[in-house]
Amino acid sequence: VLSMFCWCAGAGQDVGRSCILVSIAGKNVMLDCGMHMGYNDDRRFPDFSYITQNGRLTDFLDCVIISHFHLDHCGALPYFSEMVGYDGPIYMTHPTKAICPILLEDYRKITVDKKGETNFFTSQMIKDCMKKVVAVHLHQTVQVDEELEIKAYYAGHVLGAAMFQIKVGCESVVYTGDYNMTPDRHLGAAWIDKCRPDLLISESTYATTIRDSKRCRERDFLKKVHETVERGGKVLIPVFALGRAQELCILLETFWERMNLKAPIYFSTGLTEKANHYYKLFITWTNQKIRKTFVQRNMFEFKHIKAFDRAFADNPGPMVVFATPGMLHAGQSLQIFRKWAGNEKNMVIMPGYCVQGTVGHKILSGQRKLEMEGRQILEVKMQVEYMSFSAHADAKGIMQLIRQAEPRNVLLVHGEAKKMEFLKQKIEQEFHVSCFMPANGETTTILTNPCIPVDISLGLLKRETAIGPSPDAKKPKLMHGTLLMKDNSFRLVSPEQALKELGLAEHQLRFTCRVHIQDPRKEHETVLRVYNHLKGILKDYSVQHLPDGSITVESILIQATAHSEDQGTKVLLVSWTWQDEELGSYLTSLLKKGLPQSTP
Amino acid sequence: FFQYCLSGHPTLPCNVLKFKSTTIMLDCGLDMTSTLNFLPLPLVQSPRLSKLPSWVLKDGSMLLDKELKECSGHVFVDSVPEFCLPETELLDLSTVDVILISNYHCMMALPYITEYTGFTGTVYATEPTVQIGRLLMEELVNSIERVPKAQSASMWKNKEVQRLLPAPLKDAVEVSMWRKCYTMPEVNAALSKIQLVGYSQKIELFGAVQVTPLSSGYALGSSNWIIQSHYEKVSYVSGSSLLTTHPQPMDQASLKNSDVLILTGLTQIPTANPDGMVGEFCSNLAMTVRNGGNVLVPCYPSGVIYDLLECLYQYIDSAGLSNVPFYFISPVANSSLEFSQIFAEWLCHNKQTKVYLPEPPFPHAELIQTNKLKHYPSIHGDFSNDFKQPCVVFTGHPSLRFGDVVHFMELWGKSSLNTVIFTEPDFSYLDALAPYQPLAMKCVYCPIDTRLNFIQVSKLLKEVQVMNFLFP
């Protein structure tokens, strides 16, 4: 029984700052390297000092895996690789590799250029960090080293999101990252085969929610947007540039077309056009419908949605604006929010999860008086709506994935403690597997049953298969040998070789047994009778009568002497080594039955 | 371990491998050289073709006058073109467990195998192979079905009759097994049996054998296959390239230490250096256009055409050809150009880097945007309005027996100002031109074949250290 360790640097009973360290059969793998949107100080990055202690990250980690491009999964990567120092391989899918540096640069700009922070990673560091990235295909088995292999599965959460299987020998872990089990307007559903990992590490953002049908949510969303626009209000939809934004754009675009609406829809510039371009070039990662029709009509070329200019925010009349970032913690979405918050005709729709500490989280939890920078108080009169559009698996989806993969243990991360506790119970009840939910900094140990390969020496194999009936491929065969554990490997060798290699002297174990036989004849005649008797019964064995008056059956020695007191009784000495125990005891019991009546 | 070879064509293989009680078909290429024996299918009534004299037997009998026509000393069958299928008698194809496809050119016989032999297994191929393979099949079906031909010749196939015909008809083998083209429903049924795989994905077959596709560097999504049990490793190397063109480079390291290496799809024109040929292609094209002539490039709708367009993109401005229109005519032209841009993961490093920017990996996107390259589904419709000469036309089929290319051969063949440039190596250009003789137009042969040549093979074999080779 070996064990597997799993340690959460971030994302333990917490959403944001995903960073998990897994130790499997001596290999150390870091899963995601995220930042926390709710903090602006040291706490935004995971604490890598636990890993480094005094050594170097590169020496300790075998590889780093990034599940998708959201900053809470990759935001700390340049800090980790360039500032703390890591030179090993970083694995991610092609779309993630393409989009990740752009979001990192965007994040850097907001932090350094706008907020004026120093001691932050630079553009060059992002570039250097990305040079360490190895892109992987879906389902490709990547051999990190001779023993460690990883494989990506489609996760559906955002463009290029993947789940990863990490395997060493027959021990394996699956890390889901964020995933979505129901296809949406632009992405497909997550899928994994029945790979039976020892441990499944699953996100649990929506651990207790069983969300109503997507269609209802969409209808609700469109109704609210439509009503606000009809009464002349402005709708602000804070989004991240890539992901949900595209889905909602497709939704509004088709709705505007169908209803023949005229109110303008804007998308905050910068990333947007680029973002749509990524979707066009990586269209093989979207859902089946979009992939099938892209030659005729590319869903990511929008007619009604135009680029936003800062001046438009003050325009009179209704409009809909998609603005980044999604949690109202900085940037354009926050600027527009401050402008529009005072008017009750307006509406802000939060289409995704908001991390604690962000403006988004505050207004969603009912706060209507916000303290902004410079002690200014902002009164929120506009309507605040929450629509769960972010593509995480809900409780039903998580259960479904567990059913697909059939793990032996489940570990929940990326969720809130209370909700996770509920899901943990449900999982344990339904699947009868252990379920863990470690807090940040806590280590979980999981017992596994790894198979251990043993090399058998060719000589021994040939010798053993030559004994007895010819081998039948369908039946197991018993073999004798010595198991040597040396130099971190296991070998099955012949006893002689083992003795030789270990420099041990051989000891023999012999059994001797006396069998009394009633026979008045002379000793040599008794021996002859025994010899004939054995020869008659043991036809397949070599039975020999030696000149010194003893008998051998294979390597077993039989000698006869007269009983010291009773001349009519002969004593047969049967002697065999431990290796011949089977034949020896058989012979003894045979002789104990006595000799047949001689026929002179 | 047994191996059967079901195709006589060196670059369109079809082999069956029996290994560890599984039966694996390696590729199913379709030999289309048989179509060279047929008359071209014109899109518009061609007076020249319809006036060709019937071929008459030596004894003067008119037995075959409806089936055979003569043109400049060659005899052609006047019928719907037919294809030479892989051998189906040698073994029971319903026992084939899986079919592994190595590239989109090597799957053209798939509908014949999956729909007519009782095959019930699975076909494995990469996503670009399937998508582009579908386009090739669609183009083939479309170009034959849009020109319905009333007559279907069969009398000449009679063994007694065939004996009396002139070469090469006399020597054509297994003519009774030649088949007409499949239909779209059959294509769709065949393609639905394909399971998509990625490079280096390990696929278990019945727990007995593991197969893995590896990048072969020849075309988008093209692959070599490793077929291995616990202790034996068979490598199937088919249509591979060590040159840097648009696809991901060939994965050689994973072929190391194979017990058996099966090698097919080598270049048939080892003396033609692809780079030199591209240069010749460009200079011939420029010369013709400068002299006021048109250039016809018979080609497949995917593959080398991407590289040619890229070369032209770099070449046209310096050669002063910016105002010459380039036309790409195929029922799947648009799809092919669009599909080429979305397989970033299957492209060479340089192209991948472009996608990360994000920019389209192939410059033909810009050629289309600037109106230098225009694509049309056929010569009918919009094309006839936009058509300006002199121009360059890329169109199929390279055999010159069907597709829009037939129309341009008839249209431009009479003028010595025009040039036809052959780039696809699958057909002998002289045979392809035979039914158009006598021809005034210039003919240039610049075959571009990036597949391995003998020198590269011997280098490869040295590097991968294989125990046994097999050249089927």
XYZ file of N, CA and C in Angstrom, chain A residues 204 317 525 588:
12
model
N -15.978 22.487 -7.270
C -17.318 22.367 -6.715
C -17.934 23.740 -6.489
N -30.587 57.495 -23.876
C -31.314 56.384 -24.480
C -30.772 55.036 -24.063
N 17.519 -58.017 1.190
C 16.294 -58.499 0.532
C 15.153 -57.514 0.749
N 7.020 -41.339 2.332
C 6.911 -41.786 3.715
C 5.544 -42.406 3.970
